PDB file of C-alpha atoms in Angstrom:
ATOM      1  CA  MET A   9       8.884  19.849  -2.904  1.00  0.00           C
ATOM      2  CA  LYS A  10       6.740  17.673  -5.149  1.00  0.00           C
ATOM      3  CA  VAL A  11       3.067  18.571  -5.280  1.00  0.00           C
ATOM      4  CA  THR A  12       0.785  16.445  -3.083  1.00  0.00           C
ATOM      5  CA  LYS A  13      -2.630  15.501  -4.419  1.00  0.00           C
ATOM      6  CA  VAL A  14      -5.567  15.691  -1.998  1.00  0.00           C
ATOM      7  CA  VAL A  15      -6.767  12.274  -0.889  1.00  0.00           C
ATOM      8  CA  LYS A  16     -10.274  11.383  -2.056  1.00  0.00           C
ATOM      9  CA  GLY A  17     -12.128   9.122   0.352  1.00  0.00           C
ATOM     10  CA  ILE A  18     -10.126   6.580   2.359  1.00  0.00           C
ATOM     11  CA  PRO A  19      -7.860   4.495   0.073  1.00  0.00           C
ATOM     12  CA  LYS A  20      -7.541   0.784   0.787  1.00  0.00           C
ATOM     13  CA  ASP A  21      -3.850   0.993   1.702  1.00  0.00           C
ATOM     14  CA  VAL A  22      -4.560   3.721   4.270  1.00  0.00           C
ATOM     15  CA  LYS A  23      -7.189   1.534   5.916  1.00  0.00           C
ATOM     16  CA  GLU A  24      -4.791  -1.431   5.928  1.00  0.00           C
ATOM     17  CA  LYS A  25      -2.051   0.623   7.591  1.00  0.00           C
ATOM     18  CA  ARG A  26      -4.476   1.829  10.246  1.00  0.00           C
ATOM     19  CA  ILE A  27      -5.589  -1.734  10.959  1.00  0.00           C
ATOM     20  CA  LEU A  28      -2.001  -2.904  11.396  1.00  0.00           C
ATOM     21  CA  ARG A  29      -1.361  -0.024  13.766  1.00  0.00           C
ATOM     22  CA  ILE A  30      -4.492  -0.750  15.821  1.00  0.00           C
ATOM     23  CA  LYS A  31      -3.613  -4.433  16.091  1.00  0.00           C
ATOM     24  CA  GLU A  32      -0.117  -3.587  17.288  1.00  0.00           C
ATOM     25  CA  ALA A  33      -1.411  -1.151  19.908  1.00  0.00           C
ATOM     26  CA  LEU A  34      -3.976  -3.650  21.170  1.00  0.00           C
ATOM     27  CA  SER A  35      -1.120  -6.127  21.668  1.00  0.00           C
ATOM     28  CA  PHE A  36       0.734  -3.760  24.005  1.00  0.00           C
ATOM     29  CA  LYS A  37       0.543  -4.839  27.628  1.00  0.00           C
ATOM     30  CA  THR A  38      -1.384  -2.597  29.991  1.00  0.00           C
ATOM     31  CA  GLY A  39       0.676  -1.442  32.935  1.00  0.00           C
ATOM     32  CA  THR A  40      -0.455   0.580  35.917  1.00  0.00           C
ATOM     33  CA  LYS A  41      -0.970   4.284  36.558  1.00  0.00           C
ATOM     34  CA  GLU A  42       2.318   4.411  38.436  1.00  0.00           C
ATOM     35  CA  ASN A  43       4.176   2.074  36.077  1.00  0.00           C
ATOM     36  CA  PRO A  44       2.664   2.072  32.563  1.00  0.00           C
ATOM     37  CA  SER A  45       4.091  -0.198  29.900  1.00  0.00           C
ATOM     38  CA  HIS A  46       6.619   1.805  27.869  1.00  0.00           C
ATOM     39  CA  ASN A  47       6.400   0.948  24.171  1.00  0.00           C
ATOM     40  CA  VAL A  48       9.168   2.488  22.082  1.00  0.00           C
ATOM     41  CA  VAL A  49       8.119   2.488  18.422  1.00  0.00           C
ATOM     42  CA  ASN A  50      10.912   4.574  16.934  1.00  0.00           C
ATOM     43  CA  VAL A  51      14.079   6.491  17.769  1.00  0.00           C
ATOM     44  CA  ILE A  52      14.595   9.897  16.126  1.00  0.00           C
ATOM     45  CA  ASN A  53      17.840  11.838  16.542  1.00  0.00           C
ATOM     46  CA  GLY A  54      18.597   9.688  19.574  1.00  0.00           C
ATOM     47  CA  VAL A  55      15.188  10.405  21.136  1.00  0.00           C
ATOM     48  CA  GLU A  56      12.539   7.771  21.898  1.00  0.00           C
ATOM     49  CA  VAL A  57       9.158   7.906  20.183  1.00  0.00           C
ATOM     50  CA  TYR A  58       6.850   6.003  22.507  1.00  0.00           C
ATOM     51  CA  LEU A  59       3.362   5.101  23.639  1.00  0.00           C
ATOM     52  CA  ASP A  60       2.813   4.510  27.361  1.00  0.00           C
ATOM     53  CA  LYS A  61      -0.151   2.307  28.246  1.00  0.00           C
ATOM     54  CA  PRO A  62      -2.562   2.977  29.891  1.00  0.00           C
ATOM     55  CA  GLY A  63      -3.243   6.664  29.297  1.00  0.00           C
ATOM     56  CA  LYS A  64      -5.260   9.019  31.476  1.00  0.00           C
ATOM     57  CA  GLU A  65      -8.614   8.198  29.831  1.00  0.00           C
ATOM     58  CA  PHE A  66      -8.266   4.624  31.100  1.00  0.00           C
ATOM     59  CA  PHE A  67      -8.850   5.937  34.621  1.00  0.00           C
ATOM     60  CA  ARG A  68     -11.946   8.025  33.894  1.00  0.00           C
ATOM     61  CA  ASP A  69     -15.422   7.009  35.007  1.00  0.00           C
ATOM     62  CA  GLY A  70     -18.463   6.127  32.953  1.00  0.00           C
ATOM     63  CA  ASN A  71     -18.657   7.013  29.274  1.00  0.00           C
ATOM     64  CA  ALA A  72     -15.450   9.064  29.508  1.00  0.00           C
ATOM     65  CA  LYS A  73     -13.411   5.913  30.200  1.00  0.00           C
ATOM     66  CA  ASN A  74     -11.432   4.493  27.277  1.00  0.00           C
ATOM     67  CA  ILE A  75      -9.579   1.276  28.016  1.00  0.00           C
ATOM     68  CA  ASN A  76      -7.384   1.613  24.926  1.00  0.00           C
ATOM     69  CA  ASP A  77      -6.062   5.106  25.635  1.00  0.00           C
ATOM     70  CA  MET A  78      -2.293   5.551  25.684  1.00  0.00           C
ATOM     71  CA  THR A  79       0.062   8.474  26.318  1.00  0.00           C
ATOM     72  CA  PRO A  80       2.117   9.399  23.245  1.00  0.00           C
ATOM     73  CA  GLY A  81       5.465  11.109  23.692  1.00  0.00           C
ATOM     74  CA  VAL A  82       8.729  11.982  21.958  1.00  0.00           C
ATOM     75  CA  GLY A  83      11.547  12.256  24.470  1.00  0.00           C
ATOM     76  CA  ASP A  84      11.200  15.288  26.706  1.00  0.00           C
ATOM     77  CA  TYR A  85      10.243  17.541  23.788  1.00  0.00           C
ATOM     78  CA  TYR A  86       6.685  16.341  23.424  1.00  0.00           C
ATOM     79  CA  ALA A  87       5.594  14.706  26.668  1.00  0.00           C
ATOM     80  CA  LYS A  88       2.154  15.456  28.117  1.00  0.00           C
ATOM     81  CA  TYR A  89       1.636  17.601  25.049  1.00  0.00           C
ATOM     82  CA  ALA A  90      -1.999  18.646  24.535  1.00  0.00           C
ATOM     83  CA  PHE A  91      -3.944  19.783  21.462  1.00  0.00           C
ATOM     84  CA  LYS A  92      -3.719  23.395  22.661  1.00  0.00           C
ATOM     85  CA  ASP A  93       0.086  23.055  22.792  1.00  0.00           C
ATOM     86  CA  ILE A  94       0.164  21.823  19.197  1.00  0.00           C
ATOM     87  CA  TRP A  95      -1.947  24.730  17.960  1.00  0.00           C
ATOM     88  CA  LYS A  96       0.038  27.234  20.020  1.00  0.00           C
ATOM     89  CA  ASP A  97       3.388  26.017  18.668  1.00  0.00           C
ATOM     90  CA  LEU A  98       2.213  25.951  15.059  1.00  0.00           C
ATOM     91  CA  LEU A  99       0.919  29.494  15.369  1.00  0.00           C
ATOM     92  CA  SER A 100       4.072  30.658  17.163  1.00  0.00           C
ATOM     93  CA  ILE A 101       6.405  29.464  14.414  1.00  0.00           C
ATOM     94  CA  SER A 102       4.175  30.904  11.676  1.00  0.00           C
ATOM     95  CA  VAL A 103       5.713  34.354  12.136  1.00  0.00           C
ATOM     96  CA  HIS A 104       9.236  32.955  11.839  1.00  0.00           C
ATOM     97  CA  LEU A 105       8.821  30.872   8.677  1.00  0.00           C
ATOM     98  CA  SER A 106       8.538  31.994   5.088  1.00  0.00           C
ATOM     99  CA  ASP A 107       5.063  31.546   3.640  1.00  0.00           C
ATOM    100  CA  ASN A 108       6.211  28.668   1.419  1.00  0.00           C
ATOM    101  CA  SER A 109       7.950  26.841   4.274  1.00  0.00           C
ATOM    102  CA  TYR A 110       4.867  27.170   6.461  1.00  0.00           C
ATOM    103  CA  LYS A 111       2.681  25.755   3.690  1.00  0.00           C
ATOM    104  CA  LYS A 112       5.113  22.889   3.123  1.00  0.00           C
ATOM    105  CA  LEU A 113       5.051  22.001   6.820  1.00  0.00           C
ATOM    106  CA  PHE A 114       1.268  21.839   6.769  1.00  0.00           C
ATOM    107  CA  VAL A 115       1.283  19.712   3.628  1.00  0.00           C
ATOM    108  CA  ILE A 116       3.619  17.262   5.384  1.00  0.00           C
ATOM    109  CA  ILE A 117       1.166  17.168   8.311  1.00  0.00           C
ATOM    110  CA  TYR A 118      -1.656  16.599   5.816  1.00  0.00           C
ATOM    111  CA  ARG A 119       0.303  13.679   4.408  1.00  0.00           C
ATOM    112  CA  LEU A 120       0.611  12.312   7.957  1.00  0.00           C
ATOM    113  CA  ALA A 121      -3.170  12.248   8.351  1.00  0.00           C
ATOM    114  CA  PHE A 122      -3.382   9.774   5.465  1.00  0.00           C
ATOM    115  CA  MET A 123      -0.117   7.967   6.310  1.00  0.00           C
ATOM    116  CA  LEU A 124       1.399   8.817   2.915  1.00  0.00           C
ATOM    117  CA  ASP A 125       4.899   8.728   4.423  1.00  0.00           C
ATOM    118  CA  CYS A 126       4.333   5.622   6.543  1.00  0.00           C
ATOM    119  CA  ILE A 127       5.671   2.281   5.345  1.00  0.00           C
ATOM    120  CA  VAL A 128       4.984  -1.309   6.358  1.00  0.00           C
ATOM    121  CA  ILE A 129       7.931  -3.249   7.786  1.00  0.00           C
ATOM    122  CA  ASP A 130       7.200  -6.807   9.007  1.00  0.00           C
ATOM    123  CA  ASP A 131       3.506  -5.995   9.558  1.00  0.00           C
ATOM    124  CA  LYS A 132       4.419  -2.882  11.526  1.00  0.00           C
ATOM    125  CA  VAL A 133       3.723   0.592  10.210  1.00  0.00           C
ATOM    126  CA  ARG A 134       6.299   3.288  10.798  1.00  0.00           C
ATOM    127  CA  PHE A 135       6.661   6.929   9.795  1.00  0.00           C
ATOM    128  CA  LYS A 136       9.560   6.954   7.340  1.00  0.00           C
ATOM    129  CA  PRO A 137       9.538   9.974   5.025  1.00  0.00           C
ATOM    130  CA  SER A 138      11.285   9.882   1.659  1.00  0.00           C
ATOM    131  CA  SER A 139      14.557  11.714   1.119  1.00  0.00           C
ATOM    132  CA  ASP A 140      12.585  14.502  -0.614  1.00  0.00           C
ATOM    133  CA  ILE A 141      10.377  15.040   2.432  1.00  0.00           C
ATOM    134  CA  ILE A 142      13.323  14.754   4.833  1.00  0.00           C
ATOM    135  CA  ASN A 143      15.140  17.414   2.826  1.00  0.00           C
ATOM    136  CA  GLU A 144      12.148  19.751   3.171  1.00  0.00           C
ATOM    137  CA  ILE A 145      11.973  19.036   6.908  1.00  0.00           C
ATOM    138  CA  ASN A 146      15.665  19.869   7.261  1.00  0.00           C
ATOM    139  CA  LEU A 147      15.231  23.159   5.371  1.00  0.00           C
ATOM    140  CA  ILE A 148      12.282  24.114   7.570  1.00  0.00           C
ATOM    141  CA  GLN A 149      14.312  23.204  10.664  1.00  0.00           C
ATOM    142  CA  LYS A 150      17.201  25.383   9.492  1.00  0.00           C
ATOM    143  CA  GLU A 151      14.853  28.330   9.059  1.00  0.00           C
ATOM    144  CA  ILE A 152      13.577  27.822  12.606  1.00  0.00           C
ATOM    145  CA  ASP A 153      17.072  27.357  14.047  1.00  0.00           C
ATOM    146  CA  ASP A 154      18.325  30.494  12.300  1.00  0.00           C
ATOM    147  CA  LYS A 155      15.642  32.458  14.162  1.00  0.00           C
ATOM    148  CA  GLY A 156      16.709  30.922  17.482  1.00  0.00           C
ATOM    149  CA  ILE A 157      13.367  29.174  18.013  1.00  0.00           C
ATOM    150  CA  ASP A 158      13.230  25.988  20.103  1.00  0.00           C
ATOM    151  CA  PHE A 159      11.099  23.742  17.903  1.00  0.00           C
ATOM    152  CA  LYS A 160      12.056  20.280  16.637  1.00  0.00           C
ATOM    153  CA  VAL A 161      10.277  19.616  13.349  1.00  0.00           C
ATOM    154  CA  LEU A 162      10.982  15.897  12.838  1.00  0.00           C
ATOM    155  CA  GLU A 163      10.283  15.092  16.484  1.00  0.00           C
ATOM    156  CA  PHE A 164       7.063  17.116  16.287  1.00  0.00           C
ATOM    157  CA  LEU A 165       5.919  15.216  13.190  1.00  0.00           C
ATOM    158  CA  ASN A 166       6.653  11.914  14.902  1.00  0.00           C
ATOM    159  CA  PHE A 167       4.523  13.060  17.823  1.00  0.00           C
ATOM    160  CA  LEU A 168       1.595  13.873  15.533  1.00  0.00           C
ATOM    161  CA  ASP A 169       1.991  10.447  13.924  1.00  0.00           C
ATOM    162  CA  ILE A 170       1.672   8.552  17.202  1.00  0.00           C
ATOM    163  CA  LEU A 171      -1.038  10.914  18.419  1.00  0.00           C
ATOM    164  CA  GLY A 172      -3.021   9.813  15.376  1.00  0.00           C
ATOM    165  CA  TRP A 173      -2.156   6.194  16.180  1.00  0.00           C
ATOM    166  CA  ASN A 174      -3.605   6.621  19.658  1.00  0.00           C
ATOM    167  CA  GLU A 175      -6.754   8.293  18.314  1.00  0.00           C
ATOM    168  CA  ASP A 176      -7.368   5.325  15.999  1.00  0.00           C
ATOM    169  CA  VAL A 177      -6.993   2.680  18.681  1.00  0.00           C
ATOM    170  CA  LYS A 178      -9.287   4.702  20.953  1.00  0.00           C
ATOM    171  CA  TYR A 179     -12.074   5.255  18.443  1.00  0.00           C
ATOM    172  CA  GLN A 180     -11.669   2.445  15.894  1.00  0.00           C
ATOM    173  CA  PRO A 181     -10.696  -0.589  18.050  1.00  0.00           C
ATOM    174  CA  ASP A 182     -13.125  -2.854  16.182  1.00  0.00           C
ATOM    175  CA  MET A 183     -11.402  -1.878  12.889  1.00  0.00           C
ATOM    176  CA  ILE A 184     -14.763  -1.704  11.082  1.00  0.00           C
ATOM    177  CA  PHE A 185     -14.461   2.024  10.215  1.00  0.00           C
ATOM    178  CA  LYS A 186     -18.163   2.867  10.014  1.00  0.00           C
ATOM    179  CA  ASN A 187     -17.016   6.481  10.174  1.00  0.00           C
ATOM    180  CA  PRO A 188     -13.631   6.098   8.449  1.00  0.00           C
ATOM    181  CA  LYS A 189     -12.315   9.582   9.223  1.00  0.00           C
ATOM    182  CA  LYS A 190     -13.023   9.310  12.938  1.00  0.00           C
ATOM    183  CA  GLY A 191      -9.821   9.051  14.960  1.00  0.00           C
ATOM    184  CA  ARG A 192      -6.532   9.692  13.198  1.00  0.00           C
ATOM    185  CA  ILE A 193      -7.693  11.529  10.112  1.00  0.00           C
ATOM    186  CA  ASN A 194     -10.125  13.964  11.735  1.00  0.00           C
ATOM    187  CA  ASN A 195      -7.728  14.753  14.553  1.00  0.00           C
ATOM    188  CA  ILE A 196      -4.633  15.394  12.457  1.00  0.00           C
ATOM    189  CA  LEU A 197      -6.627  17.452   9.957  1.00  0.00           C
ATOM    190  CA  SER A 198      -7.848  19.487  12.947  1.00  0.00           C
ATOM    191  CA  MET A 199      -4.206  20.131  13.839  1.00  0.00           C
ATOM    192  CA  ILE A 200      -3.978  21.799  10.414  1.00  0.00           C
ATOM    193  CA  SER A 201      -7.254  23.684  10.237  1.00  0.00           C
ATOM    194  CA  ILE A 202      -7.207  25.606  13.524  1.00  0.00           C
ATOM    195  CA  PRO A 203      -3.790  27.284  13.030  1.00  0.00           C
ATOM    196  CA  LEU A 204      -4.558  28.036   9.372  1.00  0.00           C
ATOM    197  CA  ILE A 205      -7.837  29.747  10.280  1.00  0.00           C
ATOM    198  CA  PHE A 206      -6.183  31.777  13.046  1.00  0.00           C
ATOM    199  CA  LYS A 207      -3.228  32.694  10.843  1.00  0.00           C
ATOM    200  CA  ARG A 208      -5.519  33.925   8.096  1.00  0.00           C
ATOM    201  CA  PHE A 209      -7.356  36.076  10.635  1.00  0.00           C
ATOM    202  CA  VAL A 210      -4.088  37.508  11.984  1.00  0.00           C
ATOM    203  CA  ASP A 211      -2.953  38.269   8.431  1.00  0.00           C
ATOM    204  CA  ASN A 212      -6.274  40.025   7.882  1.00  0.00           C
ATOM    205  CA  VAL A 213      -5.734  42.115  11.022  1.00  0.00           C
ATOM    206  CA  ILE A 214      -2.265  43.138   9.815  1.00  0.00           C
ATOM    207  CA  ASP A 215      -3.567  44.020   6.360  1.00  0.00           C
ATOM    208  CA  ASN A 216      -6.314  46.190   7.879  1.00  0.00           C
ATOM    209  CA  LYS A 217      -4.440  47.624  10.856  1.00  0.00           C
ATOM    210  CA  ASP A 218      -5.120  51.171   9.683  1.00  0.00           C
ATOM    211  CA  ASP A 219      -8.836  50.563   9.155  1.00  0.00           C
ATOM    212  CA  LEU A 220     -10.027  47.878  11.584  1.00  0.00           C
ATOM    213  CA  LYS A 221     -13.655  48.240  10.610  1.00  0.00           C
ATOM    214  CA  ASN A 222     -12.829  46.134   7.562  1.00  0.00           C
ATOM    215  CA  LEU A 223     -11.873  43.100   9.651  1.00  0.00           C
ATOM    216  CA  ASP A 224     -13.559  39.858   8.631  1.00  0.00           C
ATOM    217  CA  TYR A 225     -14.514  37.769  11.666  1.00  0.00           C
ATOM    218  CA  SER A 226     -16.504  35.161   9.751  1.00  0.00           C
ATOM    219  CA  ALA A 227     -13.813  32.456   9.785  1.00  0.00           C
ATOM    220  CA  LEU A 228     -13.474  32.618  13.575  1.00  0.00           C
ATOM    221  CA  ILE A 229     -17.252  32.645  14.069  1.00  0.00           C
ATOM    222  CA  ASP A 230     -17.689  29.670  11.726  1.00  0.00           C
ATOM    223  CA  MET A 231     -14.901  27.837  13.547  1.00  0.00           C
ATOM    224  CA  ALA A 232     -16.545  28.392  16.936  1.00  0.00           C
ATOM    225  CA  GLN A 233     -19.897  27.184  15.610  1.00  0.00           C
ATOM    226  CA  ASP A 234     -18.349  24.103  14.001  1.00  0.00           C
ATOM    227  CA  PHE A 235     -16.451  23.261  17.182  1.00  0.00           C
ATOM    228  CA  SER A 236     -19.665  23.305  19.191  1.00  0.00           C
ATOM    229  CA  ARG A 237     -21.202  20.925  16.676  1.00  0.00           C
ATOM    230  CA  THR A 238     -18.304  18.515  16.179  1.00  0.00           C
ATOM    231  CA  ARG A 239     -17.078  18.144  19.779  1.00  0.00           C
ATOM    232  CA  GLY A 240     -13.529  19.320  19.366  1.00  0.00           C
ATOM    233  CA  VAL A 241     -12.544  18.192  15.874  1.00  0.00           C
ATOM    234  CA  LEU A 242     -12.555  20.528  12.899  1.00  0.00           C
ATOM    235  CA  PRO A 243     -11.224  19.041   9.679  1.00  0.00           C
ATOM    236  CA  ILE A 244     -11.696  21.485   6.826  1.00  0.00           C
ATOM    237  CA  SER A 245     -12.651  20.615   3.263  1.00  0.00           C
ATOM    238  CA  ASN A 246     -10.223  19.701   0.519  1.00  0.00           C
ATOM    239  CA  THR A 247     -11.246  22.873  -1.321  1.00  0.00           C
ATOM    240  CA  ALA A 248     -10.328  25.034   1.684  1.00  0.00           C
ATOM    241  CA  LEU A 249      -7.064  23.170   2.224  1.00  0.00           C
ATOM    242  CA  ILE A 250      -6.034  23.712  -1.380  1.00  0.00           C
ATOM    243  CA  GLU A 251      -6.908  27.401  -1.050  1.00  0.00           C
ATOM    244  CA  HIS A 252      -4.620  27.650   1.999  1.00  0.00           C
ATOM    245  CA  LEU A 253      -1.779  25.401   0.822  1.00  0.00           C
ATOM    246  CA  ALA A 254      -1.463  25.876  -2.944  1.00  0.00           C
ATOM    247  CA  PRO A 255       0.744  25.354  -4.890  1.00  0.00           C
ATOM    248  CA  PHE A 256       1.988  22.445  -2.758  1.00  0.00           C
ATOM    249  CA  LEU A 257      -1.420  20.783  -2.394  1.00  0.00           C
ATOM    250  CA  GLU A 258      -3.783  20.387  -5.335  1.00  0.00           C
ATOM    251  CA  ASN A 259      -6.630  18.302  -6.752  1.00  0.00           C
TER     252      ASN A 259
END
């Protein structure tokens, strides 16, 4: 796998892709709670990648209401799939993948945050990884399949992509980007940071299983404190990401 460079700031092409995505989502018709509009944006391995509109936040009261919320899904694999499910699955497969494969998967998710593998086709932005990235995805999938684990890598990545799409249209509908990382970028980076922090702690427990007084709880404590401050998003710094994901992610 080719080395990915960390993204500094928010490049112009990333902003342009996000704007095209937001405009497309805003053009989707709004159905009803019982019969939402079903917007298929891709088909992967014969499975629909879709956004149903409106989502559950449309029906909330007061400040919790978001009229642009949608429900992302990928077939029956990732339907009504919450943040906790994402973190749980990423942690569950961590014990079944080689260290390099796990790092590569997280680098591909990092690339998703900044739409590095999304292309523009007729003013529509779609997740379309290069043959190099697809090859890595297939190798990771084979590792998972060989262990008998039910986890669909490409479908999962497509879900994260449209989850990020939904976060952008919810929190950046004016397309001004006063806080440019709010929405897609912060949320997908949080999908990376939580499992990495937990995995490092678990590895530390294993390394110190014979002398538990040496356990280092600082990462978990810092994570809890940051969560209370940032209201549920926890993107970690480029420096920390490189520390976790080298040699596949670098400055």
